[in-house]
mmCIF file of C-alpha atoms in Angstrom:
data_model
loop_
_atom_site.group_PDB
_atom_site.id
_atom_site.type_symbol
_atom_site.label_atom_id
_atom_site.label_comp_id
_atom_site.label_asym_id
_atom_site.label_seq_id
_atom_site.Cartn_x
_atom_site.Cartn_y
_atom_site.Cartn_z
ATOM 1 C CA MET A 110 0.000 0.000 0.000
ATOM 2 C CA SER A 111 1.371 3.424 -0.979
ATOM 3 C CA LYS A 112 1.786 6.314 1.450
ATOM 4 C CA LEU A 113 -1.107 8.097 -0.255
ATOM 5 C CA GLU A 114 -3.450 5.118 0.067
ATOM 6 C CA LYS A 115 -2.643 4.902 3.771
ATOM 7 C CA VAL A 116 -3.970 8.466 4.250
ATOM 8 C CA PHE A 117 -7.488 7.191 3.560
ATOM 9 C CA ASP A 118 -7.142 3.465 4.253
ATOM 10 C CA THR A 119 -9.023 3.155 7.546
ATOM 11 C CA PRO A 120 -12.809 2.826 7.245
ATOM 12 C CA ASN A 121 -14.529 6.011 8.424
ATOM 13 C CA LYS A 122 -11.192 7.744 9.022
ATOM 14 C CA LYS A 123 -11.265 11.370 7.909
ATOM 15 C CA ALA A 124 -8.048 12.971 6.702
ATOM 16 C CA PHE A 125 -6.724 16.410 7.532
ATOM 17 C CA ILE A 126 -4.576 17.802 4.722
ATOM 18 C CA GLY A 127 -2.534 20.933 5.353
ATOM 19 C CA PHE A 128 -0.796 23.244 2.885
ATOM 20 C CA LEU A 129 2.102 25.679 3.081
ATOM 21 C CA THR A 130 4.283 27.500 0.575
ATOM 22 C CA ALA A 131 7.880 26.275 0.438
ATOM 23 C CA GLY A 132 10.390 28.961 1.396
ATOM 24 C CA ASP A 133 7.944 31.176 3.294
ATOM 25 C CA PRO A 134 9.618 32.740 5.218
ATOM 26 C CA ASP A 135 12.686 30.553 4.525
ATOM 27 C CA ALA A 136 13.755 26.944 3.898
ATOM 28 C CA ASP A 137 14.663 26.143 7.521
ATOM 29 C CA SER A 138 11.258 27.328 8.724
ATOM 30 C CA THR A 139 9.426 25.299 6.069
ATOM 31 C CA VAL A 140 11.156 22.101 7.232
ATOM 32 C CA LYS A 141 10.272 22.922 10.835
ATOM 33 C CA PHE A 142 6.640 23.754 9.963
ATOM 34 C CA ILE A 143 6.109 20.505 8.007
ATOM 35 C CA LEU A 144 7.431 18.431 10.920
ATOM 36 C CA GLU A 145 5.247 20.418 13.330
ATOM 37 C CA MET A 146 2.162 19.776 11.191
ATOM 38 C CA GLU A 147 2.903 16.056 11.173
ATOM 39 C CA LYS A 148 3.350 16.049 14.945
ATOM 40 C CA ALA A 149 0.008 17.842 15.337
ATOM 41 C CA GLY A 150 -1.820 15.160 13.361
ATOM 42 C CA ALA A 151 -1.791 16.164 9.675
ATOM 43 C CA ASP A 152 -2.259 13.097 7.472
ATOM 44 C CA LEU A 153 -0.905 14.588 4.251
ATOM 45 C CA ILE A 154 0.930 17.838 3.602
ATOM 46 C CA GLU A 155 0.749 19.782 0.354
ATOM 47 C CA ILE A 156 3.901 21.774 -0.366
ATOM 48 C CA GLY A 157 3.396 24.741 -2.650
ATOM 49 C CA ILE A 158 6.178 25.295 -5.172
ATOM 50 C CA PRO A 159 6.197 29.101 -5.508
ATOM 51 C CA PHE A 160 5.300 30.621 -8.863
ATOM 52 C CA SER A 161 5.039 34.253 -9.936
ATOM 53 C CA ASP A 162 1.521 33.925 -11.362
ATOM 54 C CA PRO A 163 -0.481 31.516 -9.161
ATOM 55 C CA THR A 164 -3.850 31.978 -10.861
ATOM 56 C CA ALA A 165 -5.909 29.801 -8.479
ATOM 57 C CA GLU A 166 -4.666 31.545 -5.360
ATOM 58 C CA GLY A 167 -6.173 34.367 -3.354
ATOM 59 C CA VAL A 168 -4.194 37.210 -1.813
ATOM 60 C CA VAL A 169 -2.896 35.234 1.192
ATOM 61 C CA ILE A 170 -1.132 32.547 -0.842
ATOM 62 C CA GLN A 171 -0.159 34.995 -3.604
ATOM 63 C CA GLU A 172 1.738 37.020 -1.001
ATOM 64 C CA ALA A 173 3.379 33.846 0.351
ATOM 65 C CA ASN A 174 4.588 33.065 -3.181
ATOM 66 C CA ILE A 175 6.030 36.570 -3.480
ATOM 67 C CA ARG A 176 7.791 36.318 -0.097
ATOM 68 C CA SER A 177 9.277 32.950 -1.017
ATOM 69 C CA LEU A 178 10.476 33.986 -4.479
ATOM 70 C CA SER A 179 11.865 37.262 -3.103
ATOM 71 C CA ASN A 180 13.937 35.192 -0.666
ATOM 72 C CA GLY A 181 15.413 33.239 -3.582
ATOM 73 C CA MET A 182 13.423 29.999 -3.393
ATOM 74 C CA THR A 183 13.728 27.810 -6.501
ATOM 75 C CA THR A 184 12.365 24.422 -7.548
ATOM 76 C CA ASP A 185 15.715 22.878 -6.611
ATOM 77 C CA GLY A 186 15.393 24.623 -3.252
ATOM 78 C CA VAL A 187 11.999 22.994 -2.754
ATOM 79 C CA PHE A 188 13.458 19.567 -3.498
ATOM 80 C CA GLU A 189 16.179 20.286 -0.934
ATOM 81 C CA ILE A 190 13.493 21.096 1.676
ATOM 82 C CA VAL A 191 11.793 17.754 0.956
ATOM 83 C CA LYS A 192 15.134 15.958 1.215
ATOM 84 C CA ARG A 193 15.649 17.460 4.687
ATOM 85 C CA VAL A 194 12.112 16.499 5.747
ATOM 86 C CA ARG A 195 12.721 12.951 4.523
ATOM 87 C CA GLU A 196 15.729 12.663 6.835
ATOM 88 C CA GLN A 197 13.272 12.888 9.741
ATOM 89 C CA SER A 198 9.852 11.880 8.445
ATOM 90 C CA GLU A 199 7.955 9.592 6.086
ATOM 91 C CA ILE A 200 4.715 11.622 6.120
ATOM 92 C CA PRO A 201 2.848 11.548 2.793
ATOM 93 C CA LEU A 202 3.677 14.662 0.762
ATOM 94 C CA ALA A 203 2.165 16.226 -2.349
ATOM 95 C CA PHE A 204 3.275 19.185 -4.428
ATOM 96 C CA MET A 205 0.884 21.925 -5.446
ATOM 97 C CA THR A 206 2.109 24.174 -8.214
ATOM 98 C CA TYR A 207 1.461 25.352 -11.756
ATOM 99 C CA VAL A 208 2.495 23.706 -14.999
ATOM 100 C CA ASN A 209 5.053 26.382 -15.910
ATOM 101 C CA PRO A 210 7.652 25.526 -13.213
ATOM 102 C CA VAL A 211 7.293 21.784 -13.903
ATOM 103 C CA PHE A 212 7.531 22.203 -17.686
ATOM 104 C CA HIS A 213 10.602 24.434 -17.450
ATOM 105 C CA TYR A 214 12.317 22.116 -15.000
ATOM 106 C CA GLY A 215 11.658 19.238 -17.402
ATOM 107 C CA TYR A 216 8.952 16.640 -16.765
ATOM 108 C CA GLU A 217 11.307 13.662 -16.665
ATOM 109 C CA LYS A 218 13.846 15.362 -14.392
ATOM 110 C CA PHE A 219 11.089 16.730 -12.127
ATOM 111 C CA PHE A 220 9.244 13.450 -11.604
ATOM 112 C CA THR A 221 12.469 11.465 -11.229
ATOM 113 C CA LYS A 222 13.304 13.695 -8.255
ATOM 114 C CA CYS A 223 9.763 13.305 -6.912
ATOM 115 C CA GLU A 224 10.179 9.529 -6.989
ATOM 116 C CA GLU A 225 13.583 9.698 -5.280
ATOM 117 C CA LEU A 226 12.147 11.815 -2.445
ATOM 118 C CA GLY A 227 8.877 9.951 -2.004
ATOM 119 C CA ILE A 228 6.480 12.628 -3.293
ATOM 120 C CA SER A 229 3.134 10.853 -3.605
ATOM 121 C CA ALA A 230 1.146 13.275 -5.735
ATOM 122 C CA ILE A 231 1.000 16.584 -7.551
ATOM 123 C CA ILE A 232 -1.854 19.074 -7.903
ATOM 124 C CA ILE A 233 -1.660 21.441 -10.892
ATOM 125 C CA PRO A 234 -4.745 23.703 -11.011
ATOM 126 C CA ASP A 235 -3.988 25.218 -14.423
ATOM 127 C CA VAL A 236 -3.866 21.906 -16.304
ATOM 128 C CA PRO A 237 -7.411 21.145 -17.522
ATOM 129 C CA TYR A 238 -8.728 17.602 -17.604
ATOM 130 C CA GLU A 239 -8.480 17.493 -21.414
ATOM 131 C CA GLU A 240 -4.735 18.264 -21.368
ATOM 132 C CA LYS A 241 -3.589 16.236 -18.372
ATOM 133 C CA THR A 242 -1.933 13.431 -20.392
ATOM 134 C CA GLU A 243 1.151 15.567 -21.044
ATOM 135 C CA VAL A 244 1.868 15.649 -17.301
ATOM 136 C CA GLU A 245 0.244 12.380 -16.312
ATOM 137 C CA ALA A 246 2.406 10.084 -18.462
ATOM 138 C CA PRO A 247 5.806 11.101 -17.006
ATOM 139 C CA ALA A 248 4.294 11.372 -13.493
ATOM 140 C CA LYS A 249 2.847 7.859 -13.683
ATOM 141 C CA ALA A 250 6.183 6.460 -14.860
ATOM 142 C CA HIS A 251 7.659 7.629 -11.549
ATOM 143 C CA GLY A 252 4.798 6.633 -9.256
ATOM 144 C CA VAL A 253 3.389 10.137 -8.773
ATOM 145 C CA LYS A 254 -0.387 10.589 -8.870
ATOM 146 C CA VAL A 255 -1.772 13.623 -10.711
ATOM 147 C CA ILE A 256 -4.678 14.746 -8.549
ATOM 148 C CA SER A 257 -7.906 15.654 -10.323
ATOM 149 C CA MET A 258 -9.755 18.769 -9.231
ATOM 150 C CA ILE A 259 -13.537 18.982 -9.437
ATOM 151 C CA ALA A 260 -15.144 22.405 -9.049
ATOM 152 C CA PRO A 261 -18.756 23.600 -8.860
ATOM 153 C CA THR A 262 -18.370 24.616 -12.527
ATOM 154 C CA SER A 263 -17.439 21.068 -13.620
ATOM 155 C CA GLU A 264 -21.141 20.099 -13.822
ATOM 156 C CA SER A 265 -21.605 17.574 -16.661
ATOM 157 C CA ARG A 266 -17.896 16.667 -16.535
ATOM 158 C CA ILE A 267 -17.912 15.616 -12.855
ATOM 159 C CA ARG A 268 -18.448 11.913 -13.565
ATOM 160 C CA GLN A 269 -16.014 11.940 -16.485
ATOM 161 C CA ILE A 270 -13.223 13.526 -14.418
ATOM 162 C CA ALA A 271 -13.958 11.332 -11.385
ATOM 163 C CA SER A 272 -13.990 8.099 -13.371
ATOM 164 C CA GLU A 273 -10.333 8.593 -14.349
ATOM 165 C CA ALA A 274 -9.122 10.079 -11.061
ATOM 166 C CA GLU A 275 -6.414 8.491 -8.929
ATOM 167 C CA GLY A 276 -4.940 9.056 -5.480
ATOM 168 C CA PHE A 277 -7.711 11.301 -4.251
ATOM 169 C CA ILE A 278 -10.041 13.865 -5.760
ATOM 170 C CA TYR A 279 -9.660 17.520 -4.760
ATOM 171 C CA VAL A 280 -13.195 18.918 -4.542
ATOM 172 C CA VAL A 281 -13.143 22.707 -4.795
ATOM 173 C CA SER A 282 -15.706 24.036 -2.319
ATOM 174 C CA SER A 283 -16.487 27.383 -3.916
ATOM 175 C CA MET A 284 -16.190 29.447 -7.047
ATOM 176 C CA GLY A 285 -13.155 31.717 -7.275
ATOM 177 C CA VAL A 286 -9.684 31.487 -5.768
ATOM 178 C CA THR A 287 -8.291 30.079 -2.529
ATOM 179 C CA GLY A 288 -8.863 31.981 0.689
ATOM 180 C CA VAL A 289 -10.679 31.928 4.003
ATOM 181 C CA ARG A 290 -14.483 32.107 3.671
ATOM 182 C CA SER A 291 -17.017 32.799 6.401
ATOM 183 C CA GLU A 292 -19.447 30.325 4.846
ATOM 184 C CA ILE A 293 -19.514 27.785 2.026
ATOM 185 C CA LYS A 294 -22.768 27.738 0.074
ATOM 186 C CA THR A 295 -22.016 25.255 -2.729
ATOM 187 C CA ASP A 296 -24.169 22.105 -2.847
ATOM 188 C CA LEU A 297 -21.191 19.912 -2.016
ATOM 189 C CA PRO A 298 -23.199 16.825 -0.975
ATOM 190 C CA ALA A 299 -24.606 16.654 -4.521
ATOM 191 C CA ILE A 300 -21.128 16.933 -6.069
ATOM 192 C CA VAL A 301 -19.699 14.243 -3.774
ATOM 193 C CA GLU A 302 -22.709 12.002 -4.430
ATOM 194 C CA SER A 303 -22.148 12.369 -8.169
ATOM 195 C CA ILE A 304 -18.480 11.426 -7.742
ATOM 196 C CA ARG A 305 -19.386 8.365 -5.644
ATOM 197 C CA THR A 306 -21.548 6.960 -8.460
ATOM 198 C CA VAL A 307 -18.495 6.367 -10.654
ATOM 199 C CA THR A 308 -15.509 5.837 -8.347
ATOM 200 C CA ASP A 309 -14.424 4.818 -4.878
ATOM 201 C CA VAL A 310 -11.348 7.063 -5.063
ATOM 202 C CA PRO A 311 -11.441 9.188 -1.877
ATOM 203 C CA CYS A 312 -12.370 12.851 -2.155
ATOM 204 C CA ALA A 313 -11.294 15.713 0.081
ATOM 205 C CA ILE A 314 -12.729 19.218 0.089
ATOM 206 C CA GLY A 315 -10.615 22.373 -0.016
ATOM 207 C CA PHE A 316 -10.782 26.143 -0.697
ATOM 208 C CA GLY A 317 -12.193 28.378 2.027
ATOM 209 C CA ILE A 318 -12.015 26.066 5.062
ATOM 210 C CA SER A 319 -10.585 27.792 8.125
ATOM 211 C CA THR A 320 -12.483 26.813 11.285
ATOM 212 C CA PRO A 321 -12.838 23.460 13.069
ATOM 213 C CA GLU A 322 -16.605 23.681 12.488
ATOM 214 C CA GLN A 323 -16.119 24.058 8.731
ATOM 215 C CA ALA A 324 -13.542 21.245 8.650
ATOM 216 C CA LYS A 325 -15.915 18.932 10.523
ATOM 217 C CA ALA A 326 -18.790 19.798 8.187
ATOM 218 C CA MET A 327 -16.681 19.153 5.078
ATOM 219 C CA ALA A 328 -15.288 15.878 6.463
ATOM 220 C CA SER A 329 -18.809 14.708 7.264
ATOM 221 C CA ILE A 330 -19.696 14.643 3.542
ATOM 222 C CA SER A 331 -16.301 13.599 2.143
ATOM 223 C CA ASP A 332 -13.109 11.785 3.124
ATOM 224 C CA GLY A 333 -11.249 14.789 4.450
ATOM 225 C CA ALA A 334 -10.651 18.531 4.642
ATOM 226 C CA ILE A 335 -7.869 20.526 2.973
ATOM 227 C CA VAL A 336 -6.678 23.779 4.553
ATOM 228 C CA GLY A 337 -4.167 26.191 3.075
ATOM 229 C CA SER A 338 -4.809 29.915 3.440
ATOM 230 C CA ALA A 339 -5.557 29.736 7.168
ATOM 231 C CA ILE A 340 -2.163 28.076 7.800
ATOM 232 C CA VAL A 341 -0.360 30.506 5.490
ATOM 233 C CA LYS A 342 -1.971 33.400 7.398
ATOM 234 C CA ILE A 343 -0.434 32.088 10.633
ATOM 235 C CA ILE A 344 2.955 31.956 8.910
ATOM 236 C CA ALA A 345 2.491 35.510 7.599
ATOM 237 C CA LYS A 346 1.680 36.718 11.114
ATOM 238 C CA TYR A 347 4.381 34.934 13.115
ATOM 239 C CA GLY A 348 7.111 34.299 10.519
ATOM 240 C CA LYS A 349 9.937 32.089 11.745
ATOM 241 C CA ASP A 350 8.221 31.769 15.146
ATOM 242 C CA ALA A 351 5.023 30.280 13.682
ATOM 243 C CA ALA A 352 5.671 26.583 14.502
ATOM 244 C CA PRO A 353 3.811 26.334 17.855
ATOM 245 C CA TYR A 354 0.862 28.331 16.473
ATOM 246 C CA ILE A 355 0.684 26.078 13.399
ATOM 247 C CA GLY A 356 0.847 23.020 15.659
ATOM 248 C CA GLU A 357 -1.994 24.254 17.858
ATOM 249 C CA TYR A 358 -4.150 25.108 14.833
ATOM 250 C CA VAL A 359 -3.541 21.822 12.982
ATOM 251 C CA LYS A 360 -4.253 19.847 16.160
ATOM 252 C CA SER A 361 -7.637 21.586 16.547
ATOM 253 C CA MET A 362 -8.518 20.922 12.901
ATOM 254 C CA LYS A 363 -7.492 17.249 13.005
ATOM 255 C CA GLU A 364 -9.529 16.745 16.183
ATOM 256 C CA ALA A 365 -12.521 18.315 14.434
ATOM 257 C CA VAL A 366 -12.419 16.001 11.404
ATOM 258 C CA ALA A 367 -11.800 13.011 13.677
ATOM 259 C CA GLU A 368 -15.121 13.692 15.439
ATOM 260 C CA VAL A 369 -17.105 12.810 12.317
#
């Protein structure tokens, strides 16, 4: 069983998936924050590879990308962070980035490194379903799952996308970009129900989740909750000293999804 499968392998277990941007505020802090998130109960951690034009991101994560790039973070630097994490941890890890950095690095070279460092999956929001083969073929050759995203706008394509999904399905909770939302109004139960008719691949809900109550509600209709902006906001506020605050927050969120 792969690391990614183990995230969702226990019946009725709900996963908490956390996100941060690599290199925000620096590489040492990112290593520390990832280990802190694992200690606090995160089941899978998404590592954002910074990019200058992150089209799916709201202001919070956009600013984290800018901070990271301004501090000199590169794709090689991100791989170095993962290498350091792997010296201390085997937690399942996924990359979240855009196709440009992966394409320019070189698909074969990129996914070879992912395989060497035990990266389980990659999420690339700007690669549409119809064009995923270009990335999926080299990823698959190196054991990396390309995670499908299903949004409220997917409508008639939900079943089509879900039927070919692997690893887990990233269900986008709301229209628009990432960011904390006071409430989520999308008919998510209907989307998840539609997915379940064609696949038993787990699905986790992200975009806009920030409170334990929201995380619990999302986990109650899916297999887990994904949180990014709320964690990145803690990092923006506390900088290099953010670790204990991240730990406390992640612990509260994991406890919330575990209650379902």
